[in-house]
Amino acid sequence: MKKTLSFEESLNLTHKQTINYYRNYINKGLATAFGILGLNILDIKSASGCTLELSNGDKILDFTSGIGVLALGHNHKKIVDVERKFQDLNIIDIQKFGPNKLQAALAYNLSQLLPEDLEVCFFAVSGAESVEAAIKMSTMAKGREGKYFISASEGYHGKTLGALSVTDTENFSEGFLLGLPKENTIKIPFNDIQSYKEVVSKITKEKIIAIILEPIQGQIVEPAKENYLKEICEISKKNNITVIFDEIKCGLGRSGTIFSFMEYDCVPDIITTSKALGGGKNAISAMVARRKVFNKAYGSINKSTLHTTTFFGLGEGCATGIETLNIISDKNFLDKVKLKSEKTFKALNKLKDKYPKYIKSIKGKGLFIGIEFDFDNIISSFTFKKIKIPFIKNIKTVLMGSLIREYLHEHKVLLHFTNAQPETLVFLPPLIISDEEIDIFIEATDKVLHKGLINLFAKFIYGNIKFGNN
Ligand SMILES: Cc1ncc(COP(=O)(O)O)c(C=O)c1O
């Protein structure tokens, strides 16, 4: 038999070995992309709050939050304490037959934090699973005539086949046979209420099952306009269409309220939540539905096992979920998020005025902020011919790559972007970020822009990319 690594040996892997194993046994393309973006310097020894400590002693500020998981930062003390207590007391993690205390408590807490009869929970591990649960529940609640799902262009809801059917970004679904037939999914432009009205007026209302939206569209950092979600809910209510708000990335304090839809004076029929729910230490997701939707779908005993999953609310996940919700829902915590958001927007808008040639817009909400750069301006001053670079399809991605590298290598600040909108740099820090850490980000941005983006791009491109001969 071939030898496997013990836990101790795993901890002692060198950084070089780690990169090689990642390349060979996880994902070769991603490993290449990490190299191009300069992320291979991240030989992380430990992490706490916003800070990653590297093996060479360098400290990096992590403003990616594990794409939204680390609302409370790395290894938040209260979450770690809950985990310790959980382990010291030998609390049960999984019990499939009979009621489960921590699941019951987490479900109760979610129902207390949500309005109206939005109070029946389904737990799972990943965000996509909670979206699957919402798709299935709304379908079952609608009844036999239901056929169509409506979602927004550039929306992201996960990559399992059902969730992918309502996802519309970066061609992630191309080449796959989707869970929902393509002809049953309708994409409408986000923030355009007229398009929704048109779809609803064209299709018999009995046939539309649900509309799913993110109150802040994550891939392009676009918050819903003021009355958009309210009108969506009103039109849907009149037409018996289930409204699903995907709060997986934008919820749990990110926007300054516990769930981001709460600022919009409306209540959906179902929400999905995940990412930050496990306090950055556990993978847990939840779908919460209105009681009447649940009752229609799975209310009777013979329907009670129609949608289940083995890892439905593991004990430790629920324990950290309970603690996370209690930390985040504290008014003081949320007020601080709003203040930090205001501070960041103000400072970034100042930079926009200082560098109008480079910054097109500052967008987002709460501590979910995008800096949209004017890359077209810069591209026109280069003569790009054939560029050979694995993984990267779009020259704007290359330009953003050079920015990410500059922030990381020169300013010790980790940021990210999405391929859906590569001209937008995403600032998604832990919500516990300090004012001083915000200042470091602003100062780094000022310095990056002061240096001049054209020089930066030229250095990056010539350093990383092979140009074609013809
Ligand atoms: C808004 C939104 N919905 C769903 C998902 C899918 O979650 P997961 O990757 O945990 O399946 C994500 C993940 O990024 C997301 O941002």
Short mmCIF file of C-alpha atoms and ligand atoms in Angstrom, two decimals:
data_model
loop_
_atom_site.label_atom_id
_atom_site.label_comp_id
_atom_site.label_asym_id
_atom_site.label_seq_id
_atom_site.Cartn_x
_atom_site.Cartn_y
_atom_site.Cartn_z
CA MET A 1 0.00 0.00 0.00
CA LYS A 2 1.20 3.53 -0.76
CA LYS A 3 2.10 5.72 2.19
CA THR A 4 -0.25 8.48 3.34
CA LEU A 5 0.68 11.49 5.44
CA SER A 6 -0.07 11.69 9.13
CA PHE A 7 -1.59 14.90 10.51
CA GLU A 8 1.83 15.91 11.91
CA GLU A 9 3.52 15.26 8.55
CA SER A 10 0.81 17.28 6.84
CA LEU A 11 1.50 20.25 9.10
CA ASN A 12 5.19 19.94 8.27
CA LEU A 13 4.82 20.02 4.47
CA THR A 14 7.15 22.62 2.99
CA HIS A 15 5.59 25.47 1.05
CA LYS A 16 7.09 24.08 -2.16
CA GLN A 17 5.54 20.68 -1.50
CA THR A 18 2.20 22.32 -0.75
CA ILE A 19 2.22 24.18 -4.07
CA ASN A 20 3.20 20.99 -5.92
CA TYR A 21 0.52 18.89 -4.25
CA TYR A 22 -2.03 21.62 -4.96
CA ARG A 23 -0.98 21.61 -8.60
CA ASN A 24 -0.94 17.81 -8.92
CA TYR A 25 -3.81 16.71 -6.73
CA ILE A 26 -6.22 19.63 -6.56
CA ASN A 27 -6.29 22.02 -9.52
CA LYS A 28 -3.46 22.66 -11.96
CA GLY A 29 -5.08 25.70 -13.60
CA LEU A 30 -5.80 27.42 -10.32
CA ALA A 31 -2.26 26.73 -9.13
CA THR A 32 -0.97 28.49 -12.26
CA ALA A 33 -3.30 31.44 -11.66
CA PHE A 34 -2.10 31.72 -8.06
CA GLY A 35 1.47 31.91 -9.35
CA ILE A 36 0.64 34.64 -11.87
CA LEU A 37 -1.16 36.71 -9.27
CA GLY A 38 1.84 36.44 -6.95
CA LEU A 39 -0.16 34.53 -4.35
CA ASN A 40 2.54 31.90 -3.92
CA ILE A 41 4.21 34.10 -1.30
CA LEU A 42 1.34 33.14 1.01
CA ASP A 43 3.14 30.53 3.09
CA ILE A 44 0.78 31.04 6.02
CA LYS A 45 1.82 30.06 9.50
CA SER A 46 -1.15 31.41 11.41
CA ALA A 47 -4.06 33.81 11.11
CA SER A 48 -6.00 36.00 13.44
CA GLY A 49 -8.42 38.89 12.87
CA CYS A 50 -7.55 40.46 9.51
CA THR A 51 -3.93 39.33 9.70
CA LEU A 52 -2.15 36.41 8.09
CA GLU A 53 1.26 35.67 9.55
CA LEU A 54 3.66 34.12 7.06
CA SER A 55 6.44 31.65 7.88
CA ASN A 56 9.04 34.34 7.13
CA GLY A 57 7.43 36.63 9.73
CA ASP A 58 5.70 38.94 7.22
CA LYS A 59 2.20 40.05 8.09
CA ILE A 60 -0.44 40.36 5.39
CA LEU A 61 -3.79 42.09 5.82
CA ASP A 62 -6.46 39.79 4.44
CA PHE A 63 -9.25 41.90 2.97
CA THR A 64 -10.84 39.01 1.07
CA SER A 65 -12.56 37.41 4.08
CA GLY A 66 -12.45 34.02 2.36
CA ILE A 67 -14.91 35.62 -0.11
CA GLY A 68 -17.30 36.46 2.69
CA VAL A 69 -16.77 33.63 5.17
CA LEU A 70 -14.63 35.60 7.61
CA ALA A 71 -17.04 38.31 8.75
CA LEU A 72 -15.55 37.85 12.22
CA GLY A 73 -12.00 37.54 10.92
CA HIS A 74 -9.70 34.57 11.35
CA ASN A 75 -9.99 32.60 14.60
CA HIS A 76 -12.35 34.96 16.43
CA LYS A 77 -11.85 34.37 20.15
CA LYS A 78 -15.53 33.86 20.98
CA ILE A 79 -15.95 31.34 18.16
CA VAL A 80 -12.81 29.45 19.16
CA ASP A 81 -14.04 29.40 22.78
CA VAL A 82 -17.36 27.90 21.69
CA GLU A 83 -15.51 25.23 19.72
CA ARG A 84 -13.29 24.40 22.71
CA LYS A 85 -16.27 24.13 25.02
CA PHE A 86 -18.08 22.00 22.49
CA GLN A 87 -15.13 19.60 22.38
CA ASP A 88 -14.42 19.61 26.13
CA LEU A 89 -18.02 18.64 26.85
CA ASN A 90 -18.09 15.88 24.22
CA ILE A 91 -21.22 17.39 22.75
CA ILE A 92 -22.83 15.25 20.08
CA ASP A 93 -22.20 16.34 16.51
CA ILE A 94 -24.58 14.14 14.64
CA GLN A 95 -27.78 12.51 15.66
CA LYS A 96 -30.19 11.64 12.89
CA PHE A 97 -32.96 10.03 14.88
CA GLY A 98 -34.66 12.27 17.38
CA PRO A 99 -34.55 16.01 18.06
CA ASN A 100 -31.26 17.86 18.24
CA LYS A 101 -30.74 20.65 20.78
CA LEU A 102 -28.31 22.91 18.91
CA GLN A 103 -30.17 22.61 15.60
CA ALA A 104 -33.36 23.60 17.38
CA ALA A 105 -31.67 26.58 19.04
CA LEU A 106 -30.05 27.85 15.82
CA ALA A 107 -33.34 27.56 13.92
CA TYR A 108 -35.13 29.40 16.73
CA ASN A 109 -32.51 32.17 16.70
CA LEU A 110 -32.75 32.64 12.94
CA SER A 111 -36.53 32.88 13.23
CA GLN A 112 -36.13 35.57 15.92
CA LEU A 113 -33.83 37.63 13.73
CA LEU A 114 -36.05 37.43 10.65
CA PRO A 115 -39.37 39.26 10.18
CA GLU A 116 -42.94 37.96 9.84
CA ASP A 117 -43.36 34.21 9.36
CA LEU A 118 -39.92 33.75 7.82
CA GLU A 119 -39.05 31.10 10.35
CA VAL A 120 -38.78 27.51 9.13
CA CYS A 121 -35.17 26.35 8.63
CA PHE A 122 -33.35 23.78 6.59
CA PHE A 123 -29.64 23.33 7.32
CA ALA A 124 -26.86 22.10 5.05
CA VAL A 125 -23.15 22.58 4.52
CA SER A 126 -22.67 24.81 1.48
CA GLY A 127 -24.37 27.86 0.04
CA ALA A 128 -25.34 26.05 -3.14
CA GLU A 129 -27.13 23.38 -1.10
CA SER A 130 -29.29 26.02 0.54
CA VAL A 131 -30.12 27.38 -2.92
CA GLU A 132 -31.01 23.85 -4.07
CA ALA A 133 -33.27 23.58 -1.05
CA ALA A 134 -34.98 26.86 -1.96
CA ILE A 135 -35.45 25.78 -5.58
CA LYS A 136 -37.01 22.49 -4.52
CA MET A 137 -39.19 23.95 -1.79
CA SER A 138 -40.61 26.71 -3.97
CA THR A 139 -41.29 24.19 -6.76
CA MET A 140 -43.15 21.89 -4.41
CA ALA A 141 -45.09 24.78 -2.88
CA LYS A 142 -46.19 26.01 -6.28
CA GLY A 143 -47.78 22.77 -7.39
CA ARG A 144 -47.97 20.96 -10.70
CA GLU A 145 -48.33 23.89 -13.09
CA GLY A 146 -45.13 25.59 -11.94
CA LYS A 147 -42.45 25.72 -14.58
CA TYR A 148 -40.31 28.87 -14.63
CA PHE A 149 -37.56 30.31 -12.46
CA ILE A 150 -36.53 33.91 -12.87
CA SER A 151 -33.09 35.17 -11.89
CA ALA A 152 -30.87 38.13 -12.69
CA SER A 153 -28.16 38.51 -15.28
CA GLU A 154 -24.75 38.43 -13.58
CA GLY A 155 -26.39 36.73 -10.59
CA TYR A 156 -24.45 34.06 -8.72
CA HIS A 157 -26.10 31.30 -6.70
CA GLY A 158 -23.60 28.45 -6.73
CA LYS A 159 -22.35 25.70 -9.01
CA THR A 160 -24.38 22.60 -8.19
CA LEU A 161 -26.59 21.80 -11.15
CA GLY A 162 -29.82 23.33 -9.81
CA ALA A 163 -28.12 26.44 -8.43
CA LEU A 164 -26.12 26.76 -11.65
CA SER A 165 -29.37 26.91 -13.62
CA VAL A 166 -30.18 30.23 -11.96
CA THR A 167 -26.57 31.47 -11.93
CA ASP A 168 -25.65 33.75 -14.81
CA THR A 169 -22.04 34.74 -14.72
CA GLU A 170 -18.77 33.94 -16.51
CA ASN A 171 -20.31 31.12 -18.55
CA PHE A 172 -19.99 28.78 -15.58
CA SER A 173 -22.89 26.72 -16.91
CA GLU A 174 -21.60 26.31 -20.47
CA GLY A 175 -21.11 22.66 -21.38
CA PHE A 176 -23.11 21.23 -18.50
CA LEU A 177 -26.54 19.65 -18.60
CA LEU A 178 -28.36 21.79 -16.09
CA GLY A 179 -30.67 20.71 -13.30
CA LEU A 180 -33.50 22.93 -14.46
CA PRO A 181 -34.22 22.80 -18.19
CA LYS A 182 -32.69 25.89 -19.84
CA GLU A 183 -36.03 26.87 -21.38
CA ASN A 184 -37.51 27.04 -17.88
CA THR A 185 -35.06 29.62 -16.60
CA ILE A 186 -35.49 33.27 -17.45
CA LYS A 187 -32.76 35.84 -16.85
CA ILE A 188 -33.71 39.49 -16.42
CA PRO A 189 -31.46 42.52 -15.95
CA PHE A 190 -30.89 43.32 -12.27
CA ASN A 191 -32.39 46.55 -10.95
CA ASP A 192 -34.75 46.81 -13.93
CA ILE A 193 -38.27 46.42 -12.58
CA GLN A 194 -39.80 46.92 -16.00
CA SER A 195 -38.22 43.70 -17.26
CA TYR A 196 -39.77 41.78 -14.38
CA LYS A 197 -43.17 43.33 -15.05
CA GLU A 198 -42.89 42.34 -18.71
CA VAL A 199 -42.01 38.72 -17.92
CA VAL A 200 -44.84 38.45 -15.41
CA SER A 201 -47.33 39.94 -17.86
CA LYS A 202 -46.27 37.57 -20.65
CA ILE A 203 -46.34 34.27 -18.76
CA THR A 204 -49.40 32.84 -17.05
CA LYS A 205 -48.80 33.49 -13.38
CA GLU A 206 -49.54 29.87 -12.44
CA LYS A 207 -46.40 28.89 -14.34
CA ILE A 208 -43.84 31.11 -12.62
CA ILE A 209 -42.46 29.36 -9.56
CA ALA A 210 -40.00 31.83 -8.11
CA ILE A 211 -37.64 34.71 -8.59
CA ILE A 212 -34.20 34.50 -6.96
CA LEU A 213 -32.03 37.58 -6.43
CA GLU A 214 -29.05 38.73 -4.40
CA PRO A 215 -29.84 42.04 -2.65
CA ILE A 216 -26.23 42.97 -3.43
CA GLN A 217 -25.09 41.26 -6.61
CA GLY A 218 -21.83 39.76 -5.47
CA GLN A 219 -19.99 39.19 -8.73
CA ILE A 220 -20.30 42.80 -9.81
CA VAL A 221 -20.70 44.46 -6.38
CA GLU A 222 -24.05 46.00 -7.34
CA PRO A 223 -26.60 46.75 -4.60
CA ALA A 224 -30.31 46.75 -5.37
CA LYS A 225 -31.74 50.21 -6.09
CA GLU A 226 -33.97 51.75 -3.48
CA ASN A 227 -37.44 50.45 -4.43
CA TYR A 228 -36.43 47.53 -6.59
CA LEU A 229 -36.72 44.71 -4.06
CA LYS A 230 -39.91 46.14 -2.58
CA GLU A 231 -41.55 46.21 -6.01
CA ILE A 232 -40.27 42.70 -6.74
CA CYS A 233 -41.98 41.50 -3.55
CA GLU A 234 -45.22 43.35 -4.27
CA ILE A 235 -45.53 42.11 -7.86
CA SER A 236 -44.61 38.57 -6.79
CA LYS A 237 -47.16 38.52 -3.99
CA LYS A 238 -49.93 39.55 -6.39
CA ASN A 239 -48.91 36.81 -8.80
CA ASN A 240 -48.23 34.03 -6.33
CA ILE A 241 -44.53 33.91 -7.20
CA THR A 242 -42.12 32.90 -4.43
CA VAL A 243 -39.41 35.49 -3.75
CA ILE A 244 -36.03 34.05 -2.77
CA PHE A 245 -33.30 36.41 -1.57
CA ASP A 246 -29.85 34.90 -1.66
CA GLU A 247 -28.08 36.39 1.38
CA ILE A 248 -25.16 33.96 1.25
CA LYS A 249 -22.55 36.62 0.54
CA CYS A 250 -24.25 39.93 1.31
CA GLY A 251 -26.03 38.88 4.52
CA LEU A 252 -24.95 38.50 8.15
CA GLY A 253 -23.92 42.07 8.83
CA ARG A 254 -22.03 42.70 5.60
CA SER A 255 -24.32 45.60 4.60
CA GLY A 256 -24.73 46.99 8.12
CA THR A 257 -27.97 45.13 8.87
CA ILE A 258 -28.18 41.51 9.92
CA PHE A 259 -29.64 40.58 6.52
CA SER A 260 -29.16 43.00 3.66
CA PHE A 261 -32.81 42.92 2.44
CA MET A 262 -33.83 44.49 5.76
CA GLU A 263 -32.91 47.92 4.53
CA TYR A 264 -35.37 47.68 1.66
CA ASP A 265 -38.74 47.64 3.43
CA CYS A 266 -39.80 44.25 2.10
CA VAL A 267 -39.88 40.61 3.19
CA PRO A 268 -39.11 37.71 0.83
CA ASP A 269 -40.64 34.23 1.11
CA ILE A 270 -37.32 32.42 1.43
CA ILE A 271 -33.77 33.44 2.27
CA THR A 272 -30.55 31.51 1.93
CA THR A 273 -27.56 32.15 4.17
CA SER A 274 -24.14 30.55 4.61
CA LYS A 275 -20.49 31.69 4.38
CA ALA A 276 -20.13 33.75 7.61
CA LEU A 277 -22.69 31.67 9.51
CA GLY A 278 -20.09 29.26 10.92
CA GLY A 279 -17.99 32.13 12.31
CA GLY A 280 -15.21 31.36 9.84
CA LYS A 281 -14.58 28.00 11.51
CA ASN A 282 -17.39 25.76 10.24
CA ALA A 283 -19.17 25.09 6.97
CA ILE A 284 -22.87 25.56 7.51
CA SER A 285 -25.73 26.99 5.47
CA ALA A 286 -29.41 27.56 6.06
CA MET A 287 -32.49 28.16 4.01
CA VAL A 288 -35.26 29.88 5.92
CA ALA A 289 -38.78 29.88 4.51
CA ARG A 290 -42.06 31.46 5.44
CA ARG A 291 -44.18 29.01 7.42
CA LYS A 292 -46.88 29.01 4.76
CA VAL A 293 -44.40 28.12 2.00
CA PHE A 294 -42.99 25.30 4.11
CA ASN A 295 -46.47 24.03 4.95
CA LYS A 296 -47.49 23.92 1.30
CA ALA A 297 -44.29 22.13 0.30
CA TYR A 298 -43.41 19.69 3.06
CA GLY A 299 -46.00 20.30 5.78
CA SER A 300 -47.48 16.81 6.06
CA ILE A 301 -45.76 13.80 7.65
CA ASN A 302 -45.56 11.91 4.34
CA LYS A 303 -43.71 14.86 2.78
CA SER A 304 -41.39 15.41 5.74
CA THR A 305 -38.45 13.52 4.21
CA LEU A 306 -38.78 14.85 0.66
CA HIS A 307 -35.75 17.06 1.07
CA THR A 308 -33.07 16.00 3.55
CA THR A 309 -29.30 15.77 3.74
CA THR A 310 -26.93 13.79 5.96
CA PHE A 311 -24.95 16.80 7.17
CA PHE A 312 -28.02 18.77 8.26
CA GLY A 313 -26.68 21.06 10.98
CA LEU A 314 -23.71 19.28 12.55
CA GLY A 315 -23.44 20.13 16.25
CA GLU A 316 -20.27 22.20 16.03
CA GLY A 317 -21.55 24.09 13.00
CA CYS A 318 -24.74 24.96 14.85
CA ALA A 319 -22.80 25.97 17.97
CA THR A 320 -20.65 28.42 16.00
CA GLY A 321 -23.76 29.56 14.09
CA ILE A 322 -25.52 30.45 17.34
CA GLU A 323 -22.50 32.41 18.59
CA THR A 324 -21.95 34.15 15.23
CA LEU A 325 -25.55 35.33 15.02
CA ASN A 326 -25.39 36.66 18.55
CA ILE A 327 -22.18 38.59 17.85
CA ILE A 328 -23.32 39.99 14.52
CA SER A 329 -26.89 40.89 15.47
CA ASP A 330 -25.70 43.11 18.31
CA LYS A 331 -26.72 46.69 17.46
CA ASN A 332 -23.36 48.02 18.49
CA PHE A 333 -21.58 45.62 16.12
CA LEU A 334 -23.83 46.59 13.20
CA ASP A 335 -23.53 50.32 13.94
CA LYS A 336 -19.76 49.93 13.80
CA VAL A 337 -20.00 48.24 10.40
CA LYS A 338 -21.99 51.25 9.15
CA LEU A 339 -19.44 53.72 10.51
CA LYS A 340 -16.51 51.81 9.01
CA SER A 341 -18.38 51.66 5.72
CA GLU A 342 -18.95 55.42 5.71
CA LYS A 343 -15.29 56.03 6.50
CA THR A 344 -14.14 53.76 3.66
CA PHE A 345 -16.55 55.17 1.07
CA LYS A 346 -15.56 58.72 2.00
CA ALA A 347 -11.85 58.01 1.67
CA LEU A 348 -12.25 56.08 -1.59
CA ASN A 349 -14.39 58.81 -3.12
CA LYS A 350 -11.62 61.27 -2.27
CA LEU A 351 -9.19 59.04 -4.16
CA LYS A 352 -11.63 58.93 -7.06
CA ASP A 353 -11.50 62.73 -7.20
CA LYS A 354 -7.71 62.66 -6.95
CA TYR A 355 -7.29 60.06 -9.71
CA PRO A 356 -10.22 60.62 -12.11
CA LYS A 357 -8.20 59.05 -14.95
CA TYR A 358 -7.99 55.72 -13.14
CA ILE A 359 -11.11 55.34 -10.98
CA LYS A 360 -14.49 55.20 -12.68
CA SER A 361 -16.72 54.51 -9.68
CA ILE A 362 -16.81 53.41 -6.07
CA LYS A 363 -19.72 51.04 -5.55
CA GLY A 364 -21.28 48.62 -3.11
CA LYS A 365 -22.79 48.84 0.33
CA GLY A 366 -21.62 48.35 3.90
CA LEU A 367 -18.24 46.63 3.87
CA PHE A 368 -18.85 45.11 0.45
CA ILE A 369 -17.11 47.67 -1.73
CA GLY A 370 -15.84 47.74 -5.30
CA ILE A 371 -13.37 50.13 -6.90
CA GLU A 372 -14.18 50.17 -10.59
CA PHE A 373 -11.09 51.16 -12.60
CA ASP A 374 -11.13 52.74 -16.02
CA PHE A 375 -9.07 50.08 -17.77
CA ASP A 376 -10.25 51.07 -21.26
CA ASN A 377 -8.23 54.22 -20.94
CA ILE A 378 -5.10 52.26 -20.12
CA ILE A 379 -5.66 49.52 -22.68
CA SER A 380 -5.81 52.11 -25.44
CA SER A 381 -2.27 53.20 -24.60
CA PHE A 382 -0.85 49.69 -25.09
CA THR A 383 -0.52 47.67 -28.26
CA PHE A 384 -1.67 44.25 -27.15
CA LYS A 385 -1.14 41.64 -29.79
CA LYS A 386 -1.44 37.95 -29.14
CA ILE A 387 -0.98 37.27 -25.49
CA LYS A 388 -0.39 33.72 -24.37
CA ILE A 389 -1.39 33.21 -20.81
CA PRO A 390 -3.00 30.10 -19.43
CA PHE A 391 -6.30 30.51 -17.56
CA ILE A 392 -6.68 34.24 -18.21
CA LYS A 393 -9.07 35.04 -21.05
CA ASN A 394 -9.44 38.75 -20.83
CA ILE A 395 -6.81 41.49 -20.88
CA LYS A 396 -8.67 43.31 -18.09
CA THR A 397 -8.09 40.26 -15.90
CA VAL A 398 -4.37 40.64 -16.57
CA LEU A 399 -4.47 44.30 -15.60
CA MET A 400 -6.36 43.52 -12.41
CA GLY A 401 -3.89 40.70 -11.74
CA SER A 402 -1.05 43.22 -11.72
CA LEU A 403 -2.91 45.38 -9.22
CA ILE A 404 -3.56 42.44 -6.91
CA ARG A 405 0.13 41.55 -7.08
CA GLU A 406 1.23 45.11 -6.38
CA TYR A 407 -1.04 45.43 -3.34
CA LEU A 408 0.17 42.12 -1.98
CA HIS A 409 3.89 42.37 -2.66
CA GLU A 410 4.46 46.06 -2.06
CA HIS A 411 1.81 46.85 0.55
CA LYS A 412 1.10 43.47 2.20
CA VAL A 413 -2.61 43.74 1.47
CA LEU A 414 -4.61 40.85 0.01
CA LEU A 415 -7.55 41.74 -2.25
CA HIS A 416 -9.53 39.96 -4.95
CA PHE A 417 -11.70 40.39 -8.02
CA THR A 418 -14.07 38.28 -10.10
CA ASN A 419 -13.76 37.36 -13.75
CA ALA A 420 -17.34 38.59 -14.21
CA GLN A 421 -16.10 42.17 -13.84
CA PRO A 422 -12.30 42.20 -13.83
CA GLU A 423 -12.07 45.98 -13.75
CA THR A 424 -13.55 46.00 -10.23
CA LEU A 425 -11.26 45.49 -7.26
CA VAL A 426 -13.25 44.02 -4.38
CA PHE A 427 -12.76 45.20 -0.81
CA LEU A 428 -14.52 42.60 1.34
CA PRO A 429 -12.74 42.81 4.69
CA PRO A 430 -13.68 41.08 7.92
CA LEU A 431 -16.37 43.19 9.59
CA ILE A 432 -14.14 43.50 12.64
CA ILE A 433 -11.61 45.52 10.63
CA SER A 434 -10.15 48.43 12.62
CA ASP A 435 -9.99 52.06 11.52
CA GLU A 436 -6.20 51.74 11.31
CA GLU A 437 -6.52 48.76 8.97
CA ILE A 438 -8.91 50.73 6.76
CA ASP A 439 -6.32 53.53 6.68
CA ILE A 440 -3.66 51.05 5.52
CA PHE A 441 -5.90 49.97 2.64
CA ILE A 442 -6.60 53.56 1.64
CA GLU A 443 -2.94 54.51 1.85
CA ALA A 444 -1.95 51.47 -0.21
CA THR A 445 -4.53 52.41 -2.85
CA ASP A 446 -3.21 55.97 -2.96
CA LYS A 447 0.36 54.72 -3.41
CA VAL A 448 -0.61 52.20 -6.10
CA LEU A 449 -2.39 54.90 -8.07
CA HIS A 450 0.34 57.46 -7.49
CA LYS A 451 2.89 55.08 -9.01
CA GLY A 452 0.81 55.07 -12.19
CA LEU A 453 -1.08 52.10 -13.49
CA ILE A 454 0.55 52.07 -16.92
CA ASN A 455 4.01 51.38 -15.49
CA LEU A 456 2.58 48.74 -13.23
CA PHE A 457 0.80 46.94 -16.05
CA ALA A 458 3.83 47.04 -18.32
CA LYS A 459 6.01 45.50 -15.62
CA PHE A 460 3.49 42.78 -14.89
CA ILE A 461 2.76 41.90 -18.50
CA TYR A 462 6.37 41.70 -19.60
CA GLY A 463 7.25 39.77 -16.48
CA ASN A 464 4.53 37.15 -16.73
CA ILE A 465 3.25 36.71 -20.22
CA LYS A 466 4.64 35.23 -23.40
CA PHE A 467 3.68 37.24 -26.46
CA GLY A 468 2.81 35.41 -29.67
CA ASN A 469 4.96 35.92 -32.74
CA ASN A 470 2.19 36.61 -35.18
C1 LIG B 1 -24.58 34.80 -3.46
C2 LIG B 1 -24.05 33.40 -3.45
N1 LIG B 1 -24.91 32.37 -3.54
C3 LIG B 1 -24.49 31.09 -3.51
C4 LIG B 1 -23.15 30.79 -3.40
C5 LIG B 1 -22.71 29.36 -3.40
O1 LIG B 1 -22.16 29.02 -2.17
P1 LIG B 1 -21.14 27.78 -2.09
O2 LIG B 1 -19.92 28.18 -2.85
O3 LIG B 1 -20.89 27.63 -0.62
O4 LIG B 1 -21.83 26.61 -2.68
C6 LIG B 1 -22.22 31.82 -3.32
C7 LIG B 1 -20.79 31.53 -3.25
O5 LIG B 1 -19.94 32.34 -3.47
C8 LIG B 1 -22.68 33.17 -3.34
O6 LIG B 1 -21.84 34.19 -3.27
#
